[in-house]
mmCIF file of C-alpha atoms in Angstrom:
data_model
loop_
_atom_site.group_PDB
_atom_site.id
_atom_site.type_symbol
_atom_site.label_atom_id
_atom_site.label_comp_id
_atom_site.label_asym_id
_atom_site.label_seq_id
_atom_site.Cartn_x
_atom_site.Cartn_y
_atom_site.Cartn_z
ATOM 1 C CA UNK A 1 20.907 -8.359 4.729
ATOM 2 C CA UNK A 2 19.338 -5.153 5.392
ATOM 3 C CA UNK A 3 20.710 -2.881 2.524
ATOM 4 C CA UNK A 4 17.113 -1.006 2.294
ATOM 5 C CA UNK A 5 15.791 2.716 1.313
ATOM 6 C CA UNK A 6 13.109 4.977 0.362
ATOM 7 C CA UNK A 7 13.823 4.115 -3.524
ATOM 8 C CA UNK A 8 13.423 0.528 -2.913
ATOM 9 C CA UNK A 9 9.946 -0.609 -4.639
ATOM 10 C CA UNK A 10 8.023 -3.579 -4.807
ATOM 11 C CA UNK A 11 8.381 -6.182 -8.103
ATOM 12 C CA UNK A 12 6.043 -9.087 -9.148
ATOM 13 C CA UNK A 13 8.056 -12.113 -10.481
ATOM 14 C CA UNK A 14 6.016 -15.015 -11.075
ATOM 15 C CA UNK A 15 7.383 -18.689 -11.044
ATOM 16 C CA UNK A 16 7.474 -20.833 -14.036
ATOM 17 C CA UNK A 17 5.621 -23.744 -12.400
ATOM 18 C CA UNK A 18 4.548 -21.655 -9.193
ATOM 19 C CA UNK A 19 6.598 -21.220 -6.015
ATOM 20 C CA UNK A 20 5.490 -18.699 -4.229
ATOM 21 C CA UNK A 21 8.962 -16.946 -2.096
ATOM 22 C CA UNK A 22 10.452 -13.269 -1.314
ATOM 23 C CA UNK A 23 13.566 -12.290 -2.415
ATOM 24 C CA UNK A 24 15.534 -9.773 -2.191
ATOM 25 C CA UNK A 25 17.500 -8.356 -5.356
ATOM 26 C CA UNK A 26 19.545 -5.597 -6.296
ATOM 27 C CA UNK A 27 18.404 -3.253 -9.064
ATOM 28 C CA UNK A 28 21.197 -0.951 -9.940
ATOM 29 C CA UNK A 29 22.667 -0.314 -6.231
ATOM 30 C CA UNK A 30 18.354 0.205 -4.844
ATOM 31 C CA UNK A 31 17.091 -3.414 -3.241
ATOM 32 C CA UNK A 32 13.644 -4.504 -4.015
ATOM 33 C CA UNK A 33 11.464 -7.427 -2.841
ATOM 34 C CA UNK A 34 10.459 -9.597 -5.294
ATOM 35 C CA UNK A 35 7.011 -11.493 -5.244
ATOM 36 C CA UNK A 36 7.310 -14.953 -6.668
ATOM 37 C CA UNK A 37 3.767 -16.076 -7.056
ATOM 38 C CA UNK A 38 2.942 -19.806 -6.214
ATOM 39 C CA UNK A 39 1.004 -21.494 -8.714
ATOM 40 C CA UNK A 40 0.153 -25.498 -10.195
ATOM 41 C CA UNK A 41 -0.402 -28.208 -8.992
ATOM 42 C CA UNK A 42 1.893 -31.630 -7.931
ATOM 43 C CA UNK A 43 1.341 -34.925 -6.690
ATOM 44 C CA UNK A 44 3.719 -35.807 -4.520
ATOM 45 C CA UNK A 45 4.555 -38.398 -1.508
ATOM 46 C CA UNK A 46 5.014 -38.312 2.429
ATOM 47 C CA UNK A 47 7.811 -41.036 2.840
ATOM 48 C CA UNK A 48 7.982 -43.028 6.263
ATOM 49 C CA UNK A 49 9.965 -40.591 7.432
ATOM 50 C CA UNK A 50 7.580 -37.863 7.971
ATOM 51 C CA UNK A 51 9.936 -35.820 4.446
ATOM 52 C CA UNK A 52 7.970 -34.045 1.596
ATOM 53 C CA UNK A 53 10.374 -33.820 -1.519
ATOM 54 C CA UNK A 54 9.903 -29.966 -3.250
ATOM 55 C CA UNK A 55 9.214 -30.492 -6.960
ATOM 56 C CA UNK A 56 12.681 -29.236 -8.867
ATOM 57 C CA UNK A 57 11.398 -25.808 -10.647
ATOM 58 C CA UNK A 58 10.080 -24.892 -7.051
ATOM 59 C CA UNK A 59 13.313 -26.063 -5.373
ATOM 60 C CA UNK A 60 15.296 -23.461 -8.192
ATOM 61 C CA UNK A 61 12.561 -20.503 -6.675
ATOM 62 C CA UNK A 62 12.995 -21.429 -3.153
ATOM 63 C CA UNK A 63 16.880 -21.178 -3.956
ATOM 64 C CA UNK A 64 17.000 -17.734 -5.192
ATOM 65 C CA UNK A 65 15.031 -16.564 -1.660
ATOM 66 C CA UNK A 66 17.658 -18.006 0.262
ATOM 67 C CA UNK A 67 19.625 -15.688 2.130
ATOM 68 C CA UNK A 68 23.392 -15.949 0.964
ATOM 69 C CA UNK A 69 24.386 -19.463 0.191
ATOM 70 C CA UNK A 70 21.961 -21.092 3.172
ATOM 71 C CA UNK A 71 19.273 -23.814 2.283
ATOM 72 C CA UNK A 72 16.119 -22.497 1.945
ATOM 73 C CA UNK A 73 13.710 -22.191 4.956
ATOM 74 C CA UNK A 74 9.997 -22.721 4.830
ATOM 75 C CA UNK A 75 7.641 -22.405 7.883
ATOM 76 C CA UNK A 76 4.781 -25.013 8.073
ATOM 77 C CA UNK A 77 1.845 -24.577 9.661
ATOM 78 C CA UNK A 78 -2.075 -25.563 10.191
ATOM 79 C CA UNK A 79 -4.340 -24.625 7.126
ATOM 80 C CA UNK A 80 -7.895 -24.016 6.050
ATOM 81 C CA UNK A 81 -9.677 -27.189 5.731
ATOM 82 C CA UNK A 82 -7.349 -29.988 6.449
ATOM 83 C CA UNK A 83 -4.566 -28.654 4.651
ATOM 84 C CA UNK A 84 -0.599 -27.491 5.769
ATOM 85 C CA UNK A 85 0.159 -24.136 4.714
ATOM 86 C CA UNK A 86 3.891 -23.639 3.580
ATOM 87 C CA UNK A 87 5.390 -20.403 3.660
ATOM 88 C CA UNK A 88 9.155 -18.754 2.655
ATOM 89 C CA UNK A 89 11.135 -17.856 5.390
ATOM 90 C CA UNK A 90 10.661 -13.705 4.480
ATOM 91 C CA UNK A 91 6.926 -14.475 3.297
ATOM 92 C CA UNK A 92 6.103 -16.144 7.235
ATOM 93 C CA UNK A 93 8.004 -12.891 8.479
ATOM 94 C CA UNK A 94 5.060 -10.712 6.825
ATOM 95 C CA UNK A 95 2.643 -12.350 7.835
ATOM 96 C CA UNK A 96 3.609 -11.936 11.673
ATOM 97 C CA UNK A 97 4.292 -8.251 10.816
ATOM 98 C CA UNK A 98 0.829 -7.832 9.364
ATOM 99 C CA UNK A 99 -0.345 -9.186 12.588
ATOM 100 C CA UNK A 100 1.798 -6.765 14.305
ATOM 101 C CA UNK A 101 0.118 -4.306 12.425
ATOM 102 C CA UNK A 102 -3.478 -5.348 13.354
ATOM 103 C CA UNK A 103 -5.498 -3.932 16.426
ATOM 104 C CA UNK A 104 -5.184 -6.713 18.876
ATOM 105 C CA UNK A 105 -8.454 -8.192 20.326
ATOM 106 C CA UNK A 106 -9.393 -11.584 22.083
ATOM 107 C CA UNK A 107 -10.522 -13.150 18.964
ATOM 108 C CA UNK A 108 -7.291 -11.932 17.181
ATOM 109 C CA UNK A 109 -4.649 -12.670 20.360
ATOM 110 C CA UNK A 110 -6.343 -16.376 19.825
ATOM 111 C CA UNK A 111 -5.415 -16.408 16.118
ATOM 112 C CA UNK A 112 -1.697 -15.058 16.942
ATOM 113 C CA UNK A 113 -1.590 -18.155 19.699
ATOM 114 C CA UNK A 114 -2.634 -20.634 17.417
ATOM 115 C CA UNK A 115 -1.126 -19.626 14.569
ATOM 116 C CA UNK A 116 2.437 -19.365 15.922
ATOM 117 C CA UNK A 117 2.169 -22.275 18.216
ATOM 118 C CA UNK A 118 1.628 -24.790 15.667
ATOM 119 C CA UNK A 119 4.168 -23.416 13.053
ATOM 120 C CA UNK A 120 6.906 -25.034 12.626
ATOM 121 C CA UNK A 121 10.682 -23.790 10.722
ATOM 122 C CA UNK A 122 12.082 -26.556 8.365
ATOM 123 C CA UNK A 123 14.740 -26.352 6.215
ATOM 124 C CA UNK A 124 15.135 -28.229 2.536
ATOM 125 C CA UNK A 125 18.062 -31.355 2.763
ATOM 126 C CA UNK A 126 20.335 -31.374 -0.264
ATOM 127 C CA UNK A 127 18.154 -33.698 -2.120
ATOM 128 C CA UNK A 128 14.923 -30.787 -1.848
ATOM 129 C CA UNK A 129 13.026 -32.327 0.919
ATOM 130 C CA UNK A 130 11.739 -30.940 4.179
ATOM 131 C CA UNK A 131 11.088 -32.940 7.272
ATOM 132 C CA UNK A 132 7.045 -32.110 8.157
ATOM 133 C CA UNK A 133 5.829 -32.234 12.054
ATOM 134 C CA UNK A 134 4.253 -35.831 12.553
ATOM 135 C CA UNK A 135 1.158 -33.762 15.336
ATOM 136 C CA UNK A 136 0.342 -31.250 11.956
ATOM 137 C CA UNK A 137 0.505 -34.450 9.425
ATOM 138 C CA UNK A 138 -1.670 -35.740 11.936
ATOM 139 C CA UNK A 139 -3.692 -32.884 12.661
ATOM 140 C CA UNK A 140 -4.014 -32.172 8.926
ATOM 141 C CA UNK A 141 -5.196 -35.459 8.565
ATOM 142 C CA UNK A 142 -2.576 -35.997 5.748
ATOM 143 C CA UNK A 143 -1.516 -38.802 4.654
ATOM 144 C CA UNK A 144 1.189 -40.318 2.201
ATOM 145 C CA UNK A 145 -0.529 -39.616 -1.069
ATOM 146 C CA UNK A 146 -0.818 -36.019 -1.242
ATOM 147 C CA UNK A 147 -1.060 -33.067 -3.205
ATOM 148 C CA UNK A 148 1.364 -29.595 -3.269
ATOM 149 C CA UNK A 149 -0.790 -26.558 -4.501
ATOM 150 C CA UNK A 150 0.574 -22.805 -5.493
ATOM 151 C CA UNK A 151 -1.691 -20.860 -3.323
ATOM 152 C CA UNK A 152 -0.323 -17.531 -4.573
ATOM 153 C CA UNK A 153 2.068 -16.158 -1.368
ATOM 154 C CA UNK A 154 2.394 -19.536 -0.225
ATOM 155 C CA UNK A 155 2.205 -23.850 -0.428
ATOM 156 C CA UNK A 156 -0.746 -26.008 0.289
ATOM 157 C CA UNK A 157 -0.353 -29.339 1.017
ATOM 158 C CA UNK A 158 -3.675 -31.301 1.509
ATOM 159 C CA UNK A 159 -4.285 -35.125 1.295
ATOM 160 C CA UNK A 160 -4.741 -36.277 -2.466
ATOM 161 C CA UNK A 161 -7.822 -38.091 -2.670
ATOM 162 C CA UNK A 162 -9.448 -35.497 -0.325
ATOM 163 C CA UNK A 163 -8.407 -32.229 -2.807
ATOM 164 C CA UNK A 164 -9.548 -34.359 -6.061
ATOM 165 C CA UNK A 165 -13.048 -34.559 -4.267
ATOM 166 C CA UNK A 166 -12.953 -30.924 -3.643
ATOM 167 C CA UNK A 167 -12.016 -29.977 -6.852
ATOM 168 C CA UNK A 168 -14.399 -31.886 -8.693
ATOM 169 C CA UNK A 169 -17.233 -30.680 -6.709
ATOM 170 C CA UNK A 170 -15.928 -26.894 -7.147
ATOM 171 C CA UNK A 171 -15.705 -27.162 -10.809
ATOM 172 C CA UNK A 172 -18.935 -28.512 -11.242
ATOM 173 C CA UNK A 173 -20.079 -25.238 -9.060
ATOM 174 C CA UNK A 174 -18.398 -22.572 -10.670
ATOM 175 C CA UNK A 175 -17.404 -23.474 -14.309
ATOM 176 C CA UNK A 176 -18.545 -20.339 -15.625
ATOM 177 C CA UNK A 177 -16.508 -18.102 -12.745
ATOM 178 C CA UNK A 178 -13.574 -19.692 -13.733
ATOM 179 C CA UNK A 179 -13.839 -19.232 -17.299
ATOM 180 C CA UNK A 180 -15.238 -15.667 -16.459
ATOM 181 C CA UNK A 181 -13.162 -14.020 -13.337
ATOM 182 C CA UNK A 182 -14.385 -10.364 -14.513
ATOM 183 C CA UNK A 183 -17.919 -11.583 -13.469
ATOM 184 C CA UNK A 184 -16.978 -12.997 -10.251
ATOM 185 C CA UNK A 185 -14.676 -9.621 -9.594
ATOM 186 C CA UNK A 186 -17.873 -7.480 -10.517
ATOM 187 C CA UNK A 187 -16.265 -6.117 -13.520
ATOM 188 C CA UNK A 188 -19.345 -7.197 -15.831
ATOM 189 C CA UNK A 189 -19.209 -8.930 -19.017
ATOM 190 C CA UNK A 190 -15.306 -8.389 -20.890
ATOM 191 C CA UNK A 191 -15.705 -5.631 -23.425
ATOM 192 C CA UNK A 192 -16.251 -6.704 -27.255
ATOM 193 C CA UNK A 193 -12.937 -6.192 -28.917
ATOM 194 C CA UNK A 194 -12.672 -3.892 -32.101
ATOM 195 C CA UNK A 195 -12.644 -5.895 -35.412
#
């Protein structure tokens, strides 16, 4: 569906619960990407099967990214620190283009080889589940008891236990960034508001 131009702009929609997907949508006749941001947190299950069910108000996201009436297509592949990375079909395509768009080195062709070679295209069943790769489970180091996290333009899934660790120790660390962003951005303290 490339119904593009030079009026087409870039929109930032962000998800009720937090998917994070592309979509395309017209704007009085102009087409414009939209940004759905992923965000929250879910606890979810691996069945026997190797399937991940996609929490409803993310399925409803992924839905609206979908090209025409098709299911919606996520790519899967190896993370930072244990974890499977889950990306929209459109959101996966930018990210190779922004390779494309790098200055290719060894250390970069290595990325590109790994990257690609361990992703893997699944698409959601009618009941919202996608059917993960058994090697990246494995891998991963994932388990059945597991976690789904909005990681802004995409998915984490990590093992459960594992990310509760994590988290704990992290918010012990750095309360006060998180209550504070402008210091951690190097924006200084918020200004005083007026009476």
């Amino acid at each position: 569906m490339e119904r593009w131009n030079g009026l087409s702009r870039r929109c930032l929609r962000v998800g009720k619960a937090g998917d994070a997907a592309w979509a395309e949508q017209e704007n009085q006749g102009v087409w414009e990407r939209v940004v759905v941001v992923f965000t929250g947190t879910y606890e979810r299950t691996v069945d026997g099967k190797h399937r991940l069910g996609i929490p409803s108000d993310l399925r409803a996201l992924l839905a609206g990214s979908a090209q025409d009436d098709a299911r919606p297509v996520l790519y899967v592949t190896l993370g930072e620190g244990q974890a499977l990375y889950l990306y929209t079909e459109s959101g996966y395509e930018q990210r190779a283009q922004e390779l494309l768009n790098t200055q290719a080195d060894d250390q970069l062709l290595d990325f590109e080889r790994l990257f690609f070679s361990t992703s893997s295209r699944v698409e959601m069943d009618k009941q919202g589940r996608v059917l993960l790769p058994e090697l990246l489970l494995k891998w991963a180091k994932i388990g059945t008891d597991v976690v789904l996290l909005g990681a802004n333009d995409h998915m984490e899934l990590r093992d459960r236990d594992t990310w509760y660790t994590y988290l704990e120790q992290r918010l012990s660390e750095q309360h006060n960034q998180l209550v504070n962003p402008r210091r951690v951005l190097g924006l200084g303290p918020a200004p005083l508001r007026p009476d």
